[in-house]
Coordinates of N, CA, C and O in Angstrom, one line a residue:
M1 N 149.0 -149.5 79.5 CA 150.0 -150.0 80.4 C 151.3 -149.3 79.8 O 151.6 -149.4 78.6
S2 N 152.4 -148.9 80.8 CA 153.7 -148.4 80.4 C 154.5 -149.5 80.1 O 154.3 -150.8 80.4
E3 N 155.7 -149.2 79.5 CA 156.6 -150.1 79.2 C 157.3 -150.7 80.4 O 157.2 -152.0 80.7
L4 N 157.2 -150.0 81.5 CA 157.6 -150.5 82.9 C 156.7 -151.2 83.6 O 157.0 -152.5 84.3
D5 N 155.2 -151.0 83.3 CA 154.3 -151.9 83.7 C 154.3 -153.3 83.2 O 154.2 -154.3 83.7
D6 N 154.7 -153.4 81.6 CA 154.6 -154.6 81.1 C 155.8 -155.3 81.6 O 155.6 -156.6 81.7
Y7 N 156.8 -154.7 81.8 CA 158.2 -155.5 82.3 C 157.7 -156.1 83.7 O 158.2 -157.2 84.0
G8 N 157.1 -155.3 84.6 CA 156.8 -155.9 85.9 C 156.0 -156.9 85.8 O 156.1 -157.9 86.3
A9 N 154.8 -157.0 84.8 CA 154.0 -158.1 84.7 C 154.7 -159.2 84.1 O 154.3 -160.4 84.7
K10 N 155.7 -159.0 83.3 CA 156.3 -160.2 82.7 C 157.1 -160.9 83.8 O 157.2 -162.1 83.9
M11 N 157.8 -160.0 84.4 CA 158.7 -160.5 85.4 C 157.7 -161.3 86.8 O 158.2 -162.3 87.2
A12 N 156.6 -160.7 87.0 CA 155.8 -161.4 88.1 C 155.4 -162.7 87.4 O 155.2 -163.8 88.1
A13 N 155.1 -162.9 86.1 CA 154.7 -164.1 85.4 C 155.9 -165.1 85.6 O 155.8 -166.3 85.7
R14 N 156.8 -164.6 85.5 CA 158.4 -165.5 85.5 C 158.7 -166.2 86.7 O 159.4 -167.0 86.7
F15 N 158.2 -165.4 87.9 CA 158.7 -165.8 89.1 C 158.4 -167.4 89.2 O 159.4 -168.1 89.9
H16 N 157.3 -167.9 89.0 CA 156.9 -169.4 89.2 C 158.1 -170.3 88.6 O 158.2 -171.4 89.1
T17 N 158.7 -169.8 87.5 CA 159.8 -170.6 87.0 C 160.9 -170.8 87.9 O 161.7 -171.8 87.9
F18 N 161.2 -169.9 88.6 CA 162.4 -169.8 89.5 C 161.9 -170.5 90.8 O 162.9 -171.1 91.4
D19 N 160.8 -170.5 91.2 CA 160.3 -171.2 92.4 C 160.0 -172.7 92.2 O 159.0 -173.2 91.8
Q20 N 161.2 -173.4 92.0 CA 161.1 -174.7 91.6 C 160.1 -175.7 92.4 O 159.6 -176.6 91.9
D21 N 160.1 -175.5 93.5 CA 159.6 -176.3 94.5 C 158.0 -175.9 94.9 O 157.4 -176.4 95.7
G22 N 157.8 -174.7 94.5 CA 156.4 -174.1 94.6 C 156.1 -173.7 95.9 O 154.9 -173.5 96.3
D23 N 156.9 -173.3 96.7 CA 156.7 -172.9 98.1 C 156.6 -171.4 98.4 O 156.4 -170.7 99.4
G24 N 156.5 -170.6 97.2 CA 156.2 -169.2 97.4 C 157.3 -168.3 97.3 O 157.2 -167.1 97.3
H25 N 158.6 -168.8 97.4 CA 160.0 -168.1 97.4 C 160.9 -169.0 96.6 O 160.7 -170.1 96.4
F26 N 162.0 -168.3 96.3 CA 163.1 -169.1 95.6 C 164.4 -168.8 96.4 O 164.4 -167.9 97.1
T27 N 165.2 -169.9 96.6 CA 166.3 -169.9 97.4 C 167.5 -170.6 96.3 O 167.3 -170.9 95.1
R28 N 168.8 -170.6 96.9 CA 169.8 -171.2 96.1 C 169.5 -172.6 95.6 O 169.8 -173.0 94.5
R29 N 168.7 -173.4 96.5 CA 168.4 -174.7 96.1 C 167.6 -174.7 94.8 O 167.7 -175.7 93.9
D30 N 166.6 -173.8 94.5 CA 165.8 -173.7 93.5 C 166.7 -173.5 92.3 O 166.4 -174.0 91.1
F31 N 167.7 -172.6 92.3 CA 168.7 -172.4 91.3 C 169.4 -173.6 91.0 O 169.8 -173.9 89.8
Q32 N 169.8 -174.4 91.9 CA 170.5 -175.7 91.8 C 169.6 -176.7 91.2 O 170.0 -177.4 90.2
L33 N 168.2 -176.7 91.6 CA 167.3 -177.5 90.7 C 167.1 -177.3 89.3 O 167.0 -178.1 88.5
M34 N 167.3 -175.9 89.0 CA 167.0 -175.5 87.5 C 168.3 -175.9 86.7 O 168.2 -176.5 85.6
A35 N 169.5 -175.9 87.4 CA 170.7 -176.4 86.7 C 170.6 -178.0 86.4 O 170.8 -178.4 85.4
E36 N 170.0 -178.6 87.5 CA 169.7 -180.1 87.4 C 168.8 -180.5 86.2 O 169.1 -181.5 85.5
R37 N 167.6 -179.6 86.2 CA 166.8 -179.8 85.0 C 167.4 -179.7 83.6 O 167.3 -180.4 82.7
V38 N 168.3 -178.6 83.6 CA 168.9 -178.5 82.2 C 169.9 -179.6 82.1 O 170.0 -179.9 80.7
A39 N 170.7 -180.0 82.9 CA 171.5 -181.2 82.7 C 170.9 -182.3 82.3 O 171.3 -183.1 81.2
R40 N 169.8 -182.6 82.8 CA 168.8 -183.8 82.5 C 168.4 -183.6 81.0 O 168.3 -184.5 80.2
A41 N 168.0 -182.5 80.7 CA 167.3 -182.1 79.3 C 168.3 -182.5 78.2 O 168.0 -182.9 77.3
F42 N 169.5 -182.2 78.5 CA 170.7 -182.4 77.6 C 171.7 -183.4 77.7 O 172.8 -183.6 77.4
D43 N 171.3 -184.4 78.6 CA 171.9 -185.7 78.9 C 173.4 -185.3 79.4 O 174.3 -186.0 79.1
V44 N 173.5 -184.3 80.2 CA 174.8 -184.0 80.8 C 175.2 -184.8 81.9 O 174.4 -184.9 82.9
A45 N 176.2 -185.6 81.9 CA 176.5 -186.6 82.8 C 177.1 -186.0 84.1 O 177.7 -184.9 84.1
D46 N 176.7 -186.4 85.3 CA 177.0 -185.9 86.6 C 178.7 -186.0 86.6 O 179.2 -187.0 86.1
G47 N 179.2 -184.9 87.4 CA 180.6 -185.3 87.5 C 181.5 -184.6 86.3 O 182.6 -184.5 86.4
T48 N 180.7 -184.0 85.2 CA 181.6 -183.6 84.2 C 181.7 -182.0 84.3 O 181.0 -181.4 85.1
G49 N 182.6 -181.5 83.5 CA 182.8 -180.1 83.5 C 181.5 -179.3 83.3 O 181.4 -178.1 83.8
Q50 N 180.7 -179.8 82.5 CA 179.5 -179.1 82.1 C 178.6 -179.0 83.4 O 177.8 -178.2 83.5
T51 N 178.4 -180.3 84.1 CA 177.5 -180.2 85.3 C 178.1 -179.1 86.1 O 177.3 -178.3 86.8
A52 N 179.5 -179.1 86.4 CA 180.0 -178.3 87.3 C 179.8 -176.7 86.8 O 179.4 -175.8 87.5
A53 N 180.1 -176.5 85.3 CA 179.6 -175.3 85.0 C 178.2 -174.6 85.2 O 178.1 -173.5 85.5
L54 N 177.3 -175.7 85.0 CA 175.7 -175.2 85.1 C 175.5 -174.9 86.6 O 174.9 -174.0 87.0
Q55 N 176.3 -175.8 87.6 CA 175.9 -175.5 89.0 C 176.6 -174.3 89.2 O 176.1 -173.5 90.1
E56 N 177.8 -173.9 89.0 CA 178.7 -172.8 89.2 C 177.8 -171.6 88.8 O 177.7 -170.4 89.4
A57 N 177.3 -171.5 87.5 CA 176.5 -170.6 86.9 C 175.2 -170.3 87.6 O 174.8 -169.3 87.9
A58 N 174.5 -171.5 88.2 CA 173.4 -171.3 88.9 C 173.7 -170.7 90.4 O 172.9 -169.8 90.8
D59 N 174.9 -170.9 90.8 CA 175.3 -170.3 92.1 C 175.4 -168.9 92.0 O 175.1 -167.9 92.8
G60 N 176.1 -168.6 90.8 CA 176.6 -167.0 90.5 C 175.3 -166.3 90.3 O 175.1 -165.1 90.6
Y61 N 174.2 -167.0 89.5 CA 172.8 -166.4 89.4 C 172.1 -166.1 90.6 O 171.6 -165.0 91.0
W62 N 172.1 -167.2 91.5 CA 171.6 -166.9 92.8 C 172.2 -165.8 93.7 O 171.3 -164.9 94.2
E63 N 173.6 -165.8 93.7 CA 174.3 -164.7 94.5 C 173.8 -163.3 94.0 O 173.7 -162.5 94.8
G64 N 173.8 -163.2 92.7 CA 173.5 -161.8 92.1 C 172.2 -161.5 92.3 O 171.9 -160.5 92.9
M65 N 171.2 -162.4 92.3 CA 169.9 -162.2 92.5 C 169.5 -162.0 93.9 O 168.7 -161.1 94.5
A66 N 170.3 -162.5 95.0 CA 170.1 -162.4 96.3 C 170.7 -160.9 96.6 O 170.1 -160.3 97.5
G67 N 171.8 -160.6 96.2 CA 172.2 -159.4 96.2 C 171.4 -158.2 95.7 O 171.3 -157.2 96.3
L68 N 170.5 -158.3 94.9 CA 169.6 -157.4 94.3 C 168.4 -157.4 95.1 O 167.8 -156.4 95.3
A69 N 167.8 -158.7 95.4 CA 166.5 -158.8 95.7 C 166.4 -159.3 97.2 O 165.1 -158.9 97.9
D70 N 167.1 -160.0 97.8 CA 166.9 -160.4 99.2 C 167.1 -159.2 100.3 O 168.1 -159.4 101.2
G71 N 166.2 -158.3 100.2 CA 166.3 -157.2 101.0 C 166.5 -157.5 102.7 O 167.2 -156.9 103.4
D72 N 165.8 -158.5 103.1 CA 165.6 -158.9 104.5 C 166.7 -159.9 104.7 O 166.7 -160.4 106.0
L73 N 167.5 -160.3 103.8 CA 168.6 -161.2 104.1 C 168.3 -162.6 104.8 O 169.1 -163.2 105.4
D74 N 167.1 -163.0 104.3 CA 166.7 -164.5 105.0 C 166.8 -165.6 104.1 O 166.6 -166.6 104.3
G75 N 167.7 -165.3 102.9 CA 167.9 -166.4 102.0 C 167.0 -166.9 101.2 O 167.0 -167.8 100.5
R76 N 165.8 -166.0 101.1 CA 164.8 -166.5 100.2 C 164.4 -165.1 99.4 O 164.4 -164.0 100.0
I77 N 163.8 -165.3 98.2 CA 163.4 -164.3 97.5 C 162.0 -164.5 97.1 O 161.6 -165.4 96.6
T78 N 161.1 -163.5 97.6 CA 159.6 -163.6 97.5 C 159.4 -163.2 95.9 O 160.1 -162.4 95.3
R79 N 158.1 -163.2 95.5 CA 157.7 -162.7 94.3 C 157.7 -161.2 94.3 O 158.2 -160.6 93.2
G80 N 157.4 -160.5 95.2 CA 157.7 -159.1 95.5 C 159.0 -158.6 95.3 O 159.3 -157.6 94.6
E81 N 159.9 -159.4 96.2 CA 161.1 -159.1 96.0 C 161.9 -159.2 94.7 O 162.7 -158.2 94.2
F82 N 161.4 -160.1 94.2 CA 162.0 -160.4 92.6 C 161.6 -159.5 91.7 O 162.3 -159.1 91.1
V83 N 160.3 -159.2 91.6 CA 159.8 -158.2 90.9 C 160.5 -156.8 91.0 O 161.0 -156.1 90.1
G84 N 160.7 -156.5 92.4 CA 161.1 -155.1 92.6 C 162.6 -155.0 92.1 O 163.2 -154.1 91.5
A85 N 163.4 -156.1 92.2 CA 164.8 -156.3 91.9 C 164.9 -156.2 90.4 O 165.8 -155.6 89.9
A86 N 164.0 -156.8 89.8 CA 164.0 -156.9 88.3 C 163.8 -155.5 87.7 O 164.5 -155.0 87.0
L87 N 162.7 -154.9 88.4 CA 162.5 -153.5 87.9 C 163.8 -152.5 88.3 O 164.1 -151.6 87.3
T88 N 164.2 -152.5 89.4 CA 165.4 -151.6 89.7 C 166.6 -152.1 89.2 O 167.5 -151.2 88.8
G89 N 166.9 -153.3 89.2 CA 168.2 -154.0 88.9 C 168.3 -154.2 87.4 O 169.1 -153.6 86.6
L90 N 167.6 -155.2 86.9 CA 167.9 -155.7 85.6 C 167.2 -154.7 84.5 O 167.8 -154.5 83.4
H91 N 166.1 -154.2 84.7 CA 165.4 -153.2 83.7 C 166.2 -152.0 83.8 O 166.4 -151.5 82.7
Q92 N 166.5 -151.4 84.8 CA 167.3 -150.2 84.9 C 168.6 -150.2 84.5 O 169.3 -149.2 84.3
D93 N 169.2 -151.4 84.8 CA 170.6 -151.4 84.6 C 170.8 -152.8 83.8 O 171.1 -153.8 84.5
P94 N 170.8 -152.8 82.6 CA 171.1 -154.0 82.0 C 172.3 -154.6 82.0 O 172.6 -155.8 81.6
E95 N 173.3 -153.9 82.4 CA 174.9 -154.4 82.7 C 174.5 -155.4 84.0 O 175.3 -156.2 84.0
A96 N 173.7 -155.1 84.7 CA 173.4 -156.1 85.9 C 173.0 -157.3 85.4 O 173.3 -158.4 85.8
F97 N 172.1 -157.3 84.3 CA 171.8 -158.8 83.7 C 173.0 -159.2 83.2 O 173.3 -160.6 83.3
T98 N 173.8 -158.8 82.4 CA 175.1 -159.1 82.0 C 175.9 -159.7 82.9 O 176.5 -161.0 82.9
R99 N 176.1 -159.2 84.1 CA 176.9 -159.6 85.2 C 176.1 -160.9 86.1 O 176.8 -161.8 86.2
I100 N 174.9 -160.7 86.3 CA 174.3 -161.6 87.0 C 173.5 -162.9 86.5 O 173.8 -164.0 86.8
A101 N 173.0 -162.7 85.2 CA 172.2 -163.9 84.6 C 172.9 -164.3 83.4 O 172.7 -165.4 83.1
L102 N 173.7 -163.6 82.7 CA 173.9 -164.1 81.2 C 175.0 -165.2 81.5 O 174.8 -166.2 80.6
P103 N 175.8 -165.3 82.3 CA 176.7 -166.6 82.6 C 175.8 -167.6 82.6 O 176.3 -168.7 82.0
R104 N 174.7 -167.6 83.2 CA 173.8 -168.9 83.6 C 173.2 -169.3 82.2 O 173.3 -170.6 81.7
H105 N 173.0 -168.3 81.5 CA 172.3 -168.5 80.1 C 173.3 -169.1 79.1 O 172.9 -169.9 78.3
R106 N 174.5 -168.5 79.2 CA 175.6 -169.1 78.5 C 175.9 -170.6 78.9 O 176.1 -171.5 77.9
A107 N 175.8 -170.9 80.1 CA 176.2 -172.1 80.5 C 175.1 -173.1 79.8 O 175.3 -174.3 79.6
V108 N 173.8 -172.7 80.0 CA 172.6 -173.5 79.5 C 172.9 -173.7 77.9 O 172.7 -175.0 77.4
F109 N 173.1 -172.6 77.2 CA 173.5 -172.8 75.7 C 174.6 -173.8 75.6 O 174.4 -174.7 74.7
T110 N 175.8 -173.7 76.3 CA 176.8 -174.7 76.1 C 176.2 -176.2 76.6 O 176.8 -177.1 75.8
A111 N 175.3 -176.3 77.4 CA 175.0 -177.7 77.6 C 174.1 -178.2 76.5 O 174.2 -179.4 76.0
A112 N 173.5 -177.1 75.7 CA 172.8 -177.7 74.5 C 173.5 -177.9 73.3 O 173.1 -178.6 72.5
D113 N 174.7 -177.2 73.2 CA 175.7 -177.2 72.1 C 176.5 -178.4 72.1 O 177.7 -178.5 72.5
H114 N 175.8 -179.6 71.6 CA 176.7 -180.8 71.9 C 177.9 -180.8 70.7 O 178.8 -181.6 70.9
E115 N 177.8 -180.1 69.6 CA 179.0 -180.0 68.8 C 180.0 -179.1 69.1 O 181.0 -179.2 68.5
G116 N 179.7 -178.2 70.0 CA 180.7 -177.0 70.3 C 180.9 -176.1 69.4 O 182.0 -175.5 69.5
D117 N 180.2 -176.0 68.4 CA 180.4 -174.8 67.4 C 179.6 -173.6 67.6 O 179.3 -172.8 66.7
R118 N 179.1 -173.3 68.8 CA 178.2 -172.2 69.2 C 177.0 -172.0 68.5 O 176.5 -170.9 68.1
R119 N 176.3 -173.3 68.0 CA 175.1 -173.3 67.3 C 174.3 -174.5 67.8 O 174.8 -175.5 68.0
V120 N 173.0 -174.3 67.8 CA 172.0 -175.2 68.1 C 170.9 -175.5 67.3 O 170.6 -174.6 66.5
T121 N 170.3 -176.6 67.4 CA 169.2 -176.9 66.5 C 167.9 -176.1 67.3 O 167.9 -175.5 68.3
V122 N 166.8 -175.9 66.4 CA 165.5 -175.4 67.0 C 165.1 -176.3 68.1 O 164.4 -175.7 69.1
N123 N 165.2 -177.7 67.9 CA 164.7 -178.5 69.0 C 165.4 -178.1 70.2 O 164.9 -178.2 71.3
A124 N 166.8 -177.9 70.2 CA 167.5 -177.4 71.4 C 167.0 -176.4 72.1 O 167.1 -176.3 73.2
V125 N 166.9 -175.3 71.3 CA 166.2 -174.1 71.9 C 164.8 -174.4 72.5 O 164.6 -174.0 73.8
D126 N 164.0 -175.3 71.9 CA 162.7 -175.7 72.6 C 163.2 -176.4 73.8 O 162.4 -176.0 74.8
L127 N 164.0 -177.2 73.9 CA 164.4 -178.1 75.1 C 165.1 -177.1 76.2 O 164.6 -177.3 77.4
M128 N 165.8 -175.9 75.9 CA 166.1 -175.1 76.6 C 165.1 -174.2 77.3 O 165.0 -174.2 78.7
L129 N 164.3 -173.9 76.7 CA 163.0 -173.1 77.2 C 162.1 -173.9 78.1 O 161.8 -173.4 79.2
V130 N 161.9 -175.3 77.7 CA 161.2 -176.2 78.8 C 161.9 -176.4 79.9 O 161.3 -176.3 81.1
A131 N 163.2 -176.5 79.7 CA 164.0 -176.8 80.9 C 164.0 -175.7 81.9 O 164.2 -175.7 83.2
L132 N 163.9 -174.4 81.4 CA 163.9 -173.3 82.1 C 162.4 -172.9 82.5 O 162.3 -171.8 83.2
G133 N 161.5 -173.6 82.3 CA 160.1 -173.5 82.9 C 159.2 -173.0 81.9 O 157.8 -172.7 82.2
A134 N 159.4 -172.8 80.6 CA 158.3 -172.6 79.4 C 157.5 -173.6 79.4 O 157.7 -175.0 79.5
E135 N 156.2 -173.3 79.0 CA 155.2 -174.2 78.4 C 155.6 -175.0 77.2 O 156.0 -174.2 76.4
P136 N 155.4 -176.1 77.1 CA 156.1 -176.9 75.8 C 155.6 -176.4 74.5 O 156.4 -176.1 73.5
G137 N 154.1 -176.0 74.3 CA 153.7 -175.6 73.2 C 154.4 -174.1 72.9 O 154.6 -173.9 71.6
Q138 N 154.3 -173.3 73.8 CA 154.9 -172.0 73.7 C 156.3 -172.0 73.3 O 156.7 -171.4 72.5
A139 N 157.0 -172.8 73.9 CA 158.4 -173.2 73.8 C 158.8 -173.5 72.3 O 159.6 -173.0 71.6
R140 N 158.0 -174.5 71.8 CA 158.2 -174.9 70.3 C 158.0 -173.8 69.4 O 158.8 -173.5 68.5
R141 N 156.9 -172.9 69.7 CA 156.5 -171.9 68.9 C 157.6 -170.7 68.8 O 158.2 -170.3 67.8
V142 N 158.1 -170.5 70.0 CA 159.2 -169.4 70.2 C 160.5 -169.9 69.4 O 161.4 -169.1 68.8
A143 N 160.9 -171.3 69.8 CA 162.1 -171.8 69.1 C 162.0 -171.7 67.7 O 163.0 -171.3 67.0
A144 N 160.9 -172.1 67.1 CA 160.9 -171.9 65.6 C 161.0 -170.6 64.9 O 161.2 -170.3 63.8
E145 N 160.6 -169.6 65.7 CA 160.7 -168.2 65.4 C 162.2 -167.6 65.3 O 162.4 -166.6 64.8
H146 N 163.2 -168.4 66.0 CA 164.5 -167.8 66.0 C 165.1 -167.8 64.5 O 164.9 -168.8 63.8
R147 N 165.9 -166.9 64.0 CA 166.5 -166.9 62.8 C 167.7 -168.1 62.7 O 168.4 -168.2 63.7
T148 N 167.6 -168.9 61.7 CA 168.5 -169.9 61.8 C 169.8 -169.5 60.4 O 169.4 -168.7 59.6
D149 N 170.9 -170.4 60.4 CA 171.8 -170.1 59.5 C 171.2 -170.9 58.3 O 170.3 -171.6 58.2
S150 N 172.3 -170.9 57.3 CA 171.8 -171.8 55.9 C 171.8 -173.2 56.3 O 171.3 -174.1 55.6
T151 N 172.1 -173.8 57.6 CA 172.3 -175.1 57.8 C 171.1 -175.4 58.8 O 170.9 -176.5 59.4
G152 N 170.3 -174.4 59.0 CA 169.1 -174.6 59.8 C 169.4 -174.6 61.6 O 168.7 -175.0 62.2
L153 N 170.6 -174.2 61.6 CA 170.9 -173.8 63.2 C 170.9 -172.4 63.8 O 171.0 -171.6 62.8
I154 N 170.8 -172.5 65.1 CA 170.6 -171.1 65.6 C 172.0 -170.7 66.3 O 172.4 -171.6 67.2
A155 N 172.5 -169.7 66.1 CA 173.7 -169.2 66.8 C 173.5 -168.7 68.2 O 172.5 -168.2 68.5
E156 N 174.6 -169.0 69.0 CA 174.4 -168.5 70.4 C 174.2 -167.0 70.5 O 173.3 -166.6 71.3
D157 N 174.8 -166.1 69.6 CA 174.6 -164.7 69.7 C 173.1 -164.5 69.5 O 172.3 -163.5 70.2
E158 N 172.5 -165.2 68.7 CA 171.1 -164.9 68.5 C 170.1 -165.3 69.7 O 169.2 -164.4 70.0
I159 N 170.5 -166.4 70.3 CA 169.8 -166.8 71.4 C 170.1 -165.8 72.6 O 169.1 -165.3 73.3
L160 N 171.3 -165.5 73.0 CA 171.7 -164.4 74.0 C 171.2 -163.1 73.8 O 170.7 -162.6 74.8
T161 N 171.1 -162.7 72.6 CA 170.4 -161.4 72.3 C 169.0 -161.4 72.5 O 168.5 -160.6 73.3
A162 N 168.3 -162.6 72.3 CA 167.0 -162.5 72.6 C 166.7 -162.8 74.1 O 165.7 -162.2 74.6
V163 N 167.5 -163.4 74.9 CA 167.3 -163.7 76.2 C 167.7 -162.3 76.9 O 166.8 -161.9 77.9
T164 N 168.6 -161.7 76.3 CA 168.7 -160.2 77.0 C 167.7 -159.4 76.8 O 167.2 -158.7 77.8
A165 N 167.2 -159.4 75.6 CA 165.9 -158.4 75.4 C 164.7 -158.7 76.3 O 164.0 -158.1 76.9
Y166 N 164.4 -160.3 76.5 CA 163.4 -160.8 77.3 C 163.5 -160.2 78.8 O 162.6 -159.7 79.3
C167 N 164.9 -160.4 79.2 CA 165.2 -160.2 80.6 C 165.3 -158.6 81.0 O 165.4 -158.2 82.1
T168 N 165.4 -157.8 80.1 CA 165.5 -156.5 80.4 C 164.7 -155.3 79.7 O 164.7 -154.1 80.1
T169 N 163.6 -155.9 79.0 CA 162.7 -154.9 78.4 C 161.3 -155.2 78.7 O 160.9 -156.5 79.1
G170 N 160.4 -154.4 78.3 CA 158.9 -154.7 78.6 C 158.4 -155.4 77.4 O 157.1 -155.6 77.3
E171 N 159.2 -155.8 76.4 CA 158.8 -156.2 75.0 C 158.1 -157.6 75.4 O 158.3 -158.4 76.5
P172 N 156.9 -157.8 74.8 CA 155.9 -159.0 75.1 C 156.8 -160.2 74.8 O 157.7 -160.3 74.1
Q173 N 156.4 -161.2 75.8 CA 157.1 -162.5 75.8 C 156.1 -163.5 75.3 O 154.8 -163.5 75.5
Q174 N 156.6 -164.5 74.6 CA 155.8 -165.7 74.1 C 156.0 -167.0 74.9 O 155.1 -167.9 75.0
A175 N 157.1 -167.2 75.6 CA 157.6 -168.6 76.0 C 156.8 -169.1 77.3 O 156.6 -170.1 77.6
F176 N 156.9 -168.0 78.3 CA 156.5 -168.4 79.6 C 155.0 -167.9 79.8 O 154.7 -166.7 79.4
A177 N 154.2 -168.7 80.5 CA 152.9 -168.5 80.7 C 152.6 -167.3 81.6 O 153.4 -167.3 82.6
V178 N 151.6 -166.5 81.5 CA 151.5 -165.5 82.5 C 150.5 -165.9 83.5 O 149.5 -166.4 83.1
T179 N 151.0 -166.1 84.7 CA 150.1 -166.7 85.9 C 149.7 -165.4 86.6 O 150.2 -164.4 86.6
A180 N 148.4 -165.7 87.3 CA 147.8 -164.5 88.3 C 148.7 -164.5 89.3 O 149.5 -165.2 89.8

């Protein structure tokens, strides 16, 4: 398999984590549901700035993905549309990832960063991954593999670099189950 094939397979496997209600496509509502899952995972209170930031980032992510993937403009993205957009948009243009998805990942990290020091625990990374749809056992393993500082914390840059590599390369992934 080529690197492009590996990337396409990885994104096809990732589709189910975006389709929060399991109806075979995802919509703005699915992105809102993901933001709500993250807020619950990190006890972010309703009506706070963090809740608004998560929802705003989810809306921005939806708008960006819809712009890339919703070719028929029906307000839904199918698995085929998602994989095609990932291949031509995110993989071929890593700057598209920076514009479209990175703000959401920053908002997720901020929700996990209770101290506000741009560092989180291994457990927080585990919770982030599970909130984003990873299998719990795989999430624990991946979280434990991140480089920590002398206090045992993981820096935001470490996480965002790993997320960017995951979302823009065919590099094998470990956190999200590969489904048929």
